Amino acid sequence: MTTSGPAREAWLEMVALFTGEENQQSFLTAAASLALTPSAFRALLGFGDEEAPAMRELAEKWHCDPSYVTGIVDQLEQRGFAERRPHRSDRRVKIVSLTEAGASARQAAKLRLSEPPAALRSLSVADARALRDLLRKATAALPV
Amino acid sequence: MTTSGPAREAWLEMVALFTGEENQQSFLTAAASLALTPSAFRALLGFGDEEAPAMRELAEKWHCDPSYVTGIVDQLEQRGFAERRPHRSDRRVKIVSLTEAGASARQAAKLRLSEPPAALRSLSVADARALRDLLRKATAALPV
DNA sequence: TATTGTTATACTCTATAACTATA
DNA sequence: TATAGTTATAGAGTATAACAATA
């Protein structure tokens, strides 16, 4: 609870950027442009490049109830972005994977959301690079 | 849509910090510790140090319906954090202000949420200062 | 019997519509 | 008549409980 001033101040700047009008709006319009609810859009973004997960694993990852995962995956499936298939050895389990369309929609969405807010765009390339490097240094210092 | 790489990469790092488990959890537990729903907690944080606003102004600021503001302010009032009083000249209008308890709860919550995530805490003071300064430079460059 | 996912149902959050009081 | 806020109500979003299929 007693972190040195500068880190605290830096964090407050980031929070302001993230919670700001510009970023919030950009997220919502990106979701709407795919005709997905914000939750389903977040889910789409949440699919990694790893192994396709079981429904139950998604529930854990997203900290929500399995019944809710059913609804979200239904939505993605209806939009043609995901599909279920039974697990090889245990037919109770259903594996969820992105379709071709889902993977490319996710990719496009990530690109779109990676567009930084105006404040960051105002930095010189050198400054932006310095900023990026400091942030990477910070996250690289973490265990795991 | 075509921002230079480093700014984009810096932004992705920030997004990861913000949407990460650590920060999300910290917000939710801070809200729960005041027995407020996430929305009401956000509202408490959203009160500025400016003039006390009318209900209608809060609805605009929060981009929600006036009827919803009623519910949120009810909640804050029940917790003893806010109070309504009629506008001086127009008795249709209600002015909302934080109570003493509300202001200090807000202050404490802001302090608590300004605690940066572990990654940022790992930076040296010099690095943290450099990071903060770059972010301030970015936001300062904006119109308004 | 225990577990995975779904369906049926209920609860919470937020908005729309009807209403009251004031202008 | 028009506007600020509230109340009544309806619609999303999310969870809990009962269920079917598989282990």
CSV table of C-alpha atoms (C1' of nucleotides) in Angstrom, one decimal:
chain,number,residue,atom,x,y,z
A,1,MET,CA,0.0,0.0,0.0
A,2,THR,CA,3.0,2.3,0.1
A,3,THR,CA,4.4,2.4,-3.4
A,4,SER,CA,6.8,5.1,-4.4
A,5,GLY,CA,5.1,8.2,-5.9
A,6,PRO,CA,6.2,8.0,-9.5
A,7,ALA,CA,4.9,4.4,-10.1
A,8,ARG,CA,1.6,5.4,-8.6
A,9,GLU,CA,1.4,8.5,-10.7
A,10,ALA,CA,2.2,6.6,-13.8
A,11,TRP,CA,-0.5,4.1,-13.0
A,12,LEU,CA,-3.1,6.9,-12.5
A,13,GLU,CA,-2.3,8.2,-16.0
A,14,MET,CA,-2.8,4.8,-17.5
A,15,VAL,CA,-6.1,4.3,-15.7
A,16,ALA,CA,-7.3,7.6,-17.0
A,17,LEU,CA,-6.3,6.6,-20.6
A,18,PHE,CA,-8.1,3.3,-20.2
A,19,THR,CA,-11.3,4.5,-18.6
A,20,GLY,CA,-11.5,7.5,-20.8
A,21,GLU,CA,-14.3,8.2,-23.1
A,22,GLU,CA,-12.2,7.5,-26.2
A,23,ASN,CA,-11.2,4.0,-25.3
A,24,GLN,CA,-14.5,2.9,-23.8
A,25,GLN,CA,-16.3,4.0,-27.0
A,26,SER,CA,-13.8,2.3,-29.2
A,27,PHE,CA,-14.4,-1.0,-27.4
A,28,LEU,CA,-18.2,-0.7,-27.7
A,29,THR,CA,-18.3,0.2,-31.3
A,30,ALA,CA,-15.9,-2.6,-32.2
A,31,ALA,CA,-18.2,-5.1,-30.5
A,32,ALA,CA,-21.2,-3.6,-32.2
A,33,SER,CA,-19.6,-3.7,-35.6
A,34,LEU,CA,-19.5,-7.5,-35.2
A,35,ALA,CA,-23.1,-7.7,-33.9
A,36,LEU,CA,-21.8,-9.1,-30.7
A,37,THR,CA,-22.7,-8.2,-27.1
A,38,PRO,CA,-19.7,-6.7,-25.2
A,39,SER,CA,-19.4,-10.0,-23.2
A,40,ALA,CA,-19.3,-12.1,-26.3
A,41,PHE,CA,-16.9,-9.8,-27.9
A,42,ARG,CA,-14.6,-10.0,-24.9
A,43,ALA,CA,-14.9,-13.8,-25.1
A,44,LEU,CA,-13.9,-13.7,-28.8
A,45,LEU,CA,-10.8,-11.7,-27.9
A,46,GLY,CA,-10.1,-14.0,-25.0
A,47,PHE,CA,-9.5,-17.0,-27.2
A,48,GLY,CA,-5.8,-17.6,-27.3
A,49,ASP,CA,-3.6,-19.3,-29.8
A,50,GLU,CA,-3.3,-22.3,-27.5
A,51,GLU,CA,-5.2,-25.6,-27.5
A,52,ALA,CA,-8.9,-25.3,-27.9
A,53,PRO,CA,-10.5,-25.3,-24.5
A,54,ALA,CA,-13.5,-27.2,-23.0
A,55,MET,CA,-16.6,-25.3,-21.9
A,56,ARG,CA,-15.7,-25.9,-18.3
A,57,GLU,CA,-12.2,-24.4,-18.8
A,58,LEU,CA,-13.8,-21.3,-20.3
A,59,ALA,CA,-16.0,-20.9,-17.3
A,60,GLU,CA,-13.0,-21.0,-15.1
A,61,LYS,CA,-10.9,-18.7,-17.2
A,62,TRP,CA,-13.8,-16.1,-17.4
A,63,HIS,CA,-14.8,-16.5,-13.8
A,64,CYS,CA,-18.4,-17.2,-14.6
A,65,ASP,CA,-20.9,-20.0,-14.4
A,66,PRO,CA,-20.8,-22.9,-17.0
A,67,SER,CA,-24.4,-22.1,-17.9
A,68,TYR,CA,-23.4,-18.7,-19.0
A,69,VAL,CA,-20.6,-20.0,-21.2
A,70,THR,CA,-23.3,-22.0,-23.0
A,71,GLY,CA,-25.0,-18.7,-23.9
A,72,ILE,CA,-21.9,-17.0,-25.0
A,73,VAL,CA,-20.7,-19.9,-27.1
A,74,ASP,CA,-24.2,-20.2,-28.6
A,75,GLN,CA,-23.9,-16.6,-29.7
A,76,LEU,CA,-20.5,-17.0,-31.2
A,77,GLU,CA,-21.6,-20.2,-32.9
A,78,GLN,CA,-24.7,-18.4,-34.4
A,79,ARG,CA,-22.4,-15.7,-35.8
A,80,GLY,CA,-20.3,-18.4,-37.3
A,81,PHE,CA,-17.3,-17.6,-35.1
A,82,ALA,CA,-17.0,-20.7,-33.0
A,83,GLU,CA,-17.9,-24.4,-33.1
A,84,ARG,CA,-18.2,-27.2,-30.6
A,85,ARG,CA,-17.0,-30.7,-31.0
A,86,PRO,CA,-17.0,-33.6,-28.6
A,87,HIS,CA,-13.8,-34.5,-26.8
A,88,ARG,CA,-12.1,-37.5,-28.2
A,89,SER,CA,-12.0,-39.8,-25.2
A,90,ASP,CA,-14.7,-38.2,-22.9
A,91,ARG,CA,-17.9,-37.5,-24.8
A,92,ARG,CA,-19.4,-35.5,-22.0
A,93,VAL,CA,-16.8,-32.7,-22.7
A,94,LYS,CA,-17.2,-30.3,-25.5
A,95,ILE,CA,-14.3,-28.5,-27.1
A,96,VAL,CA,-14.7,-25.1,-28.4
A,97,SER,CA,-12.7,-23.7,-31.2
A,98,LEU,CA,-12.8,-20.6,-33.4
A,99,THR,CA,-13.8,-21.1,-37.0
A,100,GLU,CA,-11.7,-19.6,-39.8
A,101,ALA,CA,-14.1,-16.6,-39.7
A,102,GLY,CA,-13.8,-16.4,-35.9
A,103,ALA,CA,-10.1,-16.4,-36.0
A,104,SER,CA,-9.9,-13.7,-38.6
A,105,ALA,CA,-12.6,-11.6,-36.8
A,106,ARG,CA,-10.6,-11.9,-33.6
A,107,GLN,CA,-7.4,-10.9,-35.4
A,108,ALA,CA,-9.1,-7.8,-37.0
A,109,ALA,CA,-10.6,-6.8,-33.7
A,110,LYS,CA,-7.3,-7.0,-31.9
A,111,LEU,CA,-5.7,-4.9,-34.5
A,112,ARG,CA,-8.4,-2.4,-34.3
A,113,LEU,CA,-8.3,-2.2,-30.5
A,114,SER,CA,-4.5,-1.9,-30.5
A,115,GLU,CA,-4.9,1.5,-32.0
A,116,PRO,CA,-3.7,3.7,-29.2
A,117,PRO,CA,-5.8,6.7,-27.9
A,118,ALA,CA,-5.0,10.2,-29.2
A,119,ALA,CA,-2.7,11.0,-26.3
A,120,LEU,CA,-0.3,8.2,-27.1
A,121,ARG,CA,-0.5,8.9,-30.8
A,122,SER,CA,0.8,12.4,-30.1
A,123,LEU,CA,4.2,11.1,-28.9
A,124,SER,CA,7.2,11.1,-31.1
A,125,VAL,CA,8.4,7.7,-32.3
A,126,ALA,CA,11.4,7.9,-30.0
A,127,ASP,CA,9.2,8.7,-27.0
A,128,ALA,CA,6.8,6.0,-27.9
A,129,ARG,CA,9.6,3.6,-28.1
A,130,ALA,CA,11.0,4.6,-24.7
A,131,LEU,CA,7.5,4.2,-23.2
A,132,ARG,CA,7.0,0.8,-24.7
A,133,ASP,CA,10.4,-0.4,-23.5
A,134,LEU,CA,9.7,0.8,-19.9
A,135,LEU,CA,6.4,-1.1,-19.9
A,136,ARG,CA,8.0,-4.2,-21.3
A,137,LYS,CA,10.8,-4.0,-18.7
A,138,ALA,CA,8.1,-3.8,-16.0
A,139,THR,CA,6.1,-6.8,-17.2
A,140,ALA,CA,9.2,-8.8,-17.9
A,141,ALA,CA,10.3,-8.5,-14.3
A,142,LEU,CA,7.3,-10.5,-13.1
A,143,PRO,CA,7.4,-14.1,-12.0
A,144,VAL,CA,5.5,-16.2,-14.6
B,1,MET,CA,-5.6,3.1,-38.1
B,2,THR,CA,-1.9,3.3,-39.1
B,3,THR,CA,-0.1,4.3,-36.0
B,4,SER,CA,3.6,3.8,-35.6
B,5,GLY,CA,4.5,0.5,-34.1
B,6,PRO,CA,5.9,1.5,-30.7
B,7,ALA,CA,2.9,3.5,-29.6
B,8,ARG,CA,0.7,0.6,-30.5
B,9,GLU,CA,2.9,-1.8,-28.6
B,10,ALA,CA,3.0,0.4,-25.6
B,11,TRP,CA,-0.8,0.6,-25.6
B,12,LEU,CA,-1.1,-3.2,-25.8
B,13,GLU,CA,1.1,-3.4,-22.7
B,14,MET,CA,-1.2,-1.0,-20.9
B,15,VAL,CA,-4.3,-2.8,-21.9
B,16,ALA,CA,-2.8,-6.0,-20.6
B,17,LEU,CA,-2.0,-4.4,-17.3
B,18,PHE,CA,-5.5,-3.0,-17.0
B,19,THR,CA,-7.5,-6.0,-18.0
B,20,GLY,CA,-5.3,-8.3,-16.1
B,21,GLU,CA,-6.5,-10.4,-13.2
B,22,GLU,CA,-4.7,-8.3,-10.6
B,23,ASN,CA,-6.3,-5.0,-11.5
B,24,GLN,CA,-9.8,-6.4,-12.1
B,25,GLN,CA,-9.8,-8.2,-8.8
B,26,SER,CA,-8.6,-5.1,-7.0
B,27,PHE,CA,-11.5,-3.0,-8.3
B,28,LEU,CA,-14.1,-5.6,-7.3
B,29,THR,CA,-12.8,-6.1,-3.8
B,30,ALA,CA,-12.5,-2.4,-3.3
B,31,ALA,CA,-16.2,-2.0,-4.3
B,32,ALA,CA,-17.2,-5.0,-2.1
B,33,SER,CA,-15.4,-3.6,0.9
B,34,LEU,CA,-17.7,-0.6,0.8
B,35,ALA,CA,-20.8,-2.8,0.3
B,36,LEU,CA,-21.4,-1.0,-3.0
B,37,THR,CA,-22.2,-2.6,-6.4
B,38,PRO,CA,-19.5,-2.0,-9.0
B,39,SER,CA,-21.6,0.6,-10.7
B,40,ALA,CA,-22.3,2.6,-7.5
B,41,PHE,CA,-18.6,2.3,-6.6
B,42,ARG,CA,-17.7,3.7,-10.0
B,43,ALA,CA,-20.2,6.5,-9.4
B,44,LEU,CA,-18.7,7.3,-6.1
B,45,LEU,CA,-15.2,7.6,-7.7
B,46,GLY,CA,-16.8,9.7,-10.5
B,47,PHE,CA,-17.7,12.5,-8.2
B,48,GLY,CA,-15.3,15.3,-8.8
B,49,ASP,CA,-14.2,18.2,-6.6
B,50,GLU,CA,-16.3,20.5,-8.6
B,51,GLU,CA,-19.7,21.9,-8.0
B,52,ALA,CA,-22.3,19.4,-6.8
B,53,PRO,CA,-24.2,18.2,-9.9
B,54,ALA,CA,-27.9,17.8,-10.6
B,55,MET,CA,-29.3,14.3,-11.2
B,56,ARG,CA,-29.7,15.1,-14.9
B,57,GLU,CA,-26.1,16.1,-15.2
B,58,LEU,CA,-25.0,12.8,-13.6
B,59,ALA,CA,-27.1,11.0,-16.2
B,60,GLU,CA,-25.3,12.8,-19.0
B,61,LYS,CA,-21.9,12.3,-17.5
B,62,TRP,CA,-22.4,8.6,-16.9
B,63,HIS,CA,-24.2,8.1,-20.2
B,64,CYS,CA,-27.1,6.4,-18.6
B,65,ASP,CA,-30.8,7.0,-18.1
B,66,PRO,CA,-32.0,9.4,-15.4
B,67,SER,CA,-34.1,6.6,-13.8
B,68,TYR,CA,-30.9,4.7,-13.3
B,69,VAL,CA,-29.2,7.6,-11.6
B,70,THR,CA,-32.1,7.6,-9.1
B,71,GLY,CA,-31.2,4.0,-8.2
B,72,ILE,CA,-27.5,4.7,-7.9
B,73,VAL,CA,-28.0,7.8,-5.8
B,74,ASP,CA,-30.5,5.9,-3.6
B,75,GLN,CA,-27.8,3.4,-2.9
B,76,LEU,CA,-25.2,5.9,-2.1
B,77,GLU,CA,-27.6,7.8,0.1
B,78,GLN,CA,-28.5,4.6,2.0
B,79,ARG,CA,-24.9,4.0,2.6
B,80,GLY,CA,-24.6,7.6,4.0
B,81,PHE,CA,-22.3,8.6,1.2
B,82,ALA,CA,-24.4,11.1,-0.7
B,83,GLU,CA,-27.4,13.4,-0.1
B,84,ARG,CA,-29.9,15.3,-2.3
B,85,ARG,CA,-31.1,18.8,-1.8
B,86,PRO,CA,-33.4,20.9,-3.9
B,87,HIS,CA,-31.9,23.5,-6.2
B,88,ARG,CA,-32.3,27.0,-4.9
B,89,SER,CA,-34.2,28.6,-7.6
B,90,ASP,CA,-35.8,25.6,-9.4
B,91,ARG,CA,-37.3,23.2,-7.0
B,92,ARG,CA,-37.7,20.5,-9.7
B,93,VAL,CA,-34.0,20.0,-9.8
B,94,LYS,CA,-32.1,18.0,-7.2
B,95,ILE,CA,-28.5,18.6,-6.4
B,96,VAL,CA,-26.4,15.6,-5.3
B,97,SER,CA,-23.4,16.0,-3.0
B,98,LEU,CA,-21.2,13.7,-1.2
B,99,THR,CA,-21.4,13.6,2.6
B,100,GLU,CA,-18.4,13.9,4.8
B,101,ALA,CA,-18.4,10.1,4.9
B,102,GLY,CA,-18.8,9.8,1.2
B,103,ALA,CA,-15.9,12.2,0.4
B,104,SER,CA,-13.6,10.3,2.7
B,105,ALA,CA,-14.7,6.9,1.4
B,106,ARG,CA,-14.0,8.2,-2.1
B,107,GLN,CA,-10.6,9.5,-1.1
B,108,ALA,CA,-9.7,6.2,0.5
B,109,ALA,CA,-10.9,4.3,-2.5
B,110,LYS,CA,-8.9,6.4,-4.9
B,111,LEU,CA,-5.8,5.9,-2.8
B,112,ARG,CA,-6.4,2.2,-2.8
B,113,LEU,CA,-6.9,2.0,-6.5
B,114,SER,CA,-3.9,4.1,-7.3
B,115,GLU,CA,-1.7,1.3,-6.0
B,116,PRO,CA,-0.1,0.1,-9.2
B,117,PRO,CA,0.0,-3.6,-10.2
B,118,ALA,CA,3.0,-5.7,-9.4
B,119,ALA,CA,4.7,-5.2,-12.7
B,120,LEU,CA,4.9,-1.4,-12.2
B,121,ARG,CA,6.0,-1.8,-8.6
B,122,SER,CA,9.0,-3.7,-9.9
B,123,LEU,CA,10.4,-0.7,-11.7
B,124,SER,CA,13.2,1.4,-10.1
B,125,VAL,CA,12.2,4.8,-9.0
B,126,ALA,CA,14.1,6.3,-11.9
B,127,ASP,CA,12.3,4.1,-14.4
B,128,ALA,CA,9.0,4.8,-12.8
B,129,ARG,CA,9.6,8.5,-13.0
B,130,ALA,CA,10.6,8.3,-16.7
B,131,LEU,CA,7.5,6.3,-17.4
B,132,ARG,CA,5.3,8.8,-15.6
B,133,ASP,CA,6.8,11.7,-17.4
B,134,LEU,CA,6.3,10.1,-20.8
B,135,LEU,CA,2.6,9.5,-20.0
B,136,ARG,CA,2.2,13.0,-18.7
B,137,LYS,CA,3.8,14.4,-21.8
B,138,ALA,CA,1.4,12.4,-23.9
B,139,THR,CA,-1.8,13.5,-22.1
B,140,ALA,CA,-0.5,17.1,-21.9
B,141,ALA,CA,-0.2,17.2,-25.7
B,142,LEU,CA,-3.9,16.8,-26.1
B,143,PRO,CA,-6.4,19.6,-26.9
B,144,VAL,CA,-8.6,20.4,-23.9
C,1,DT,C1',-22.5,-42.3,-8.0
C,2,DA,C1',-19.9,-38.2,-10.0
C,3,DT,C1',-19.2,-35.0,-13.7
C,4,DT,C1',-20.1,-32.2,-18.2
C,5,DG,C1',-22.9,-29.4,-20.4
C,6,DT,C1',-27.8,-27.7,-21.2
C,7,DT,C1',-32.4,-26.1,-19.9
C,8,DA,C1',-35.5,-23.8,-16.9
C,9,DT,C1',-35.8,-20.4,-13.8
C,10,DA,C1',-34.7,-16.5,-10.8
C,11,DC,C1',-32.1,-12.5,-9.7
C,12,DT,C1',-29.5,-8.1,-10.9
C,13,DC,C1',-28.6,-4.3,-13.8
C,14,DT,C1',-30.1,-0.9,-16.9
C,15,DA,C1',-33.6,1.2,-19.9
C,16,DT,C1',-38.3,2.8,-21.5
C,17,DA,C1',-42.9,4.5,-20.3
C,18,DA,C1',-46.1,6.4,-17.3
C,19,DC,C1',-46.6,9.6,-13.5
C,20,DT,C1',-45.9,13.7,-10.0
C,21,DA,C1',-44.4,18.1,-9.0
C,22,DT,C1',-42.7,22.3,-10.5
C,23,DA,C1',-41.9,25.7,-14.0
D,1,DT,C1',-47.3,22.9,-22.1
D,2,DA,C1',-42.5,21.5,-21.0
D,3,DT,C1',-39.0,19.7,-17.8
D,4,DA,C1',-36.7,17.1,-13.5
D,5,DG,C1',-37.0,13.4,-11.1
D,6,DT,C1',-39.4,9.1,-9.5
D,7,DT,C1',-42.0,4.8,-9.9
D,8,DA,C1',-43.6,0.9,-12.5
D,9,DT,C1',-42.4,-2.1,-15.7
D,10,DA,C1',-39.8,-4.6,-19.2
D,11,DG,C1',-35.5,-6.2,-21.2
D,12,DA,C1',-30.7,-7.6,-21.1
D,13,DG,C1',-27.0,-10.1,-18.5
D,14,DT,C1',-25.7,-13.4,-15.2
D,15,DA,C1',-26.4,-17.0,-11.7
D,16,DT,C1',-28.6,-21.1,-9.4
D,17,DA,C1',-31.2,-25.4,-9.6
D,18,DA,C1',-32.9,-29.3,-11.9
D,19,DC,C1',-31.9,-32.3,-15.7
D,20,DA,C1',-29.9,-35.6,-19.5
D,21,DA,C1',-25.9,-37.9,-21.1
D,22,DT,C1',-21.7,-40.0,-20.2
D,23,DA,C1',-18.2,-41.7,-17.1
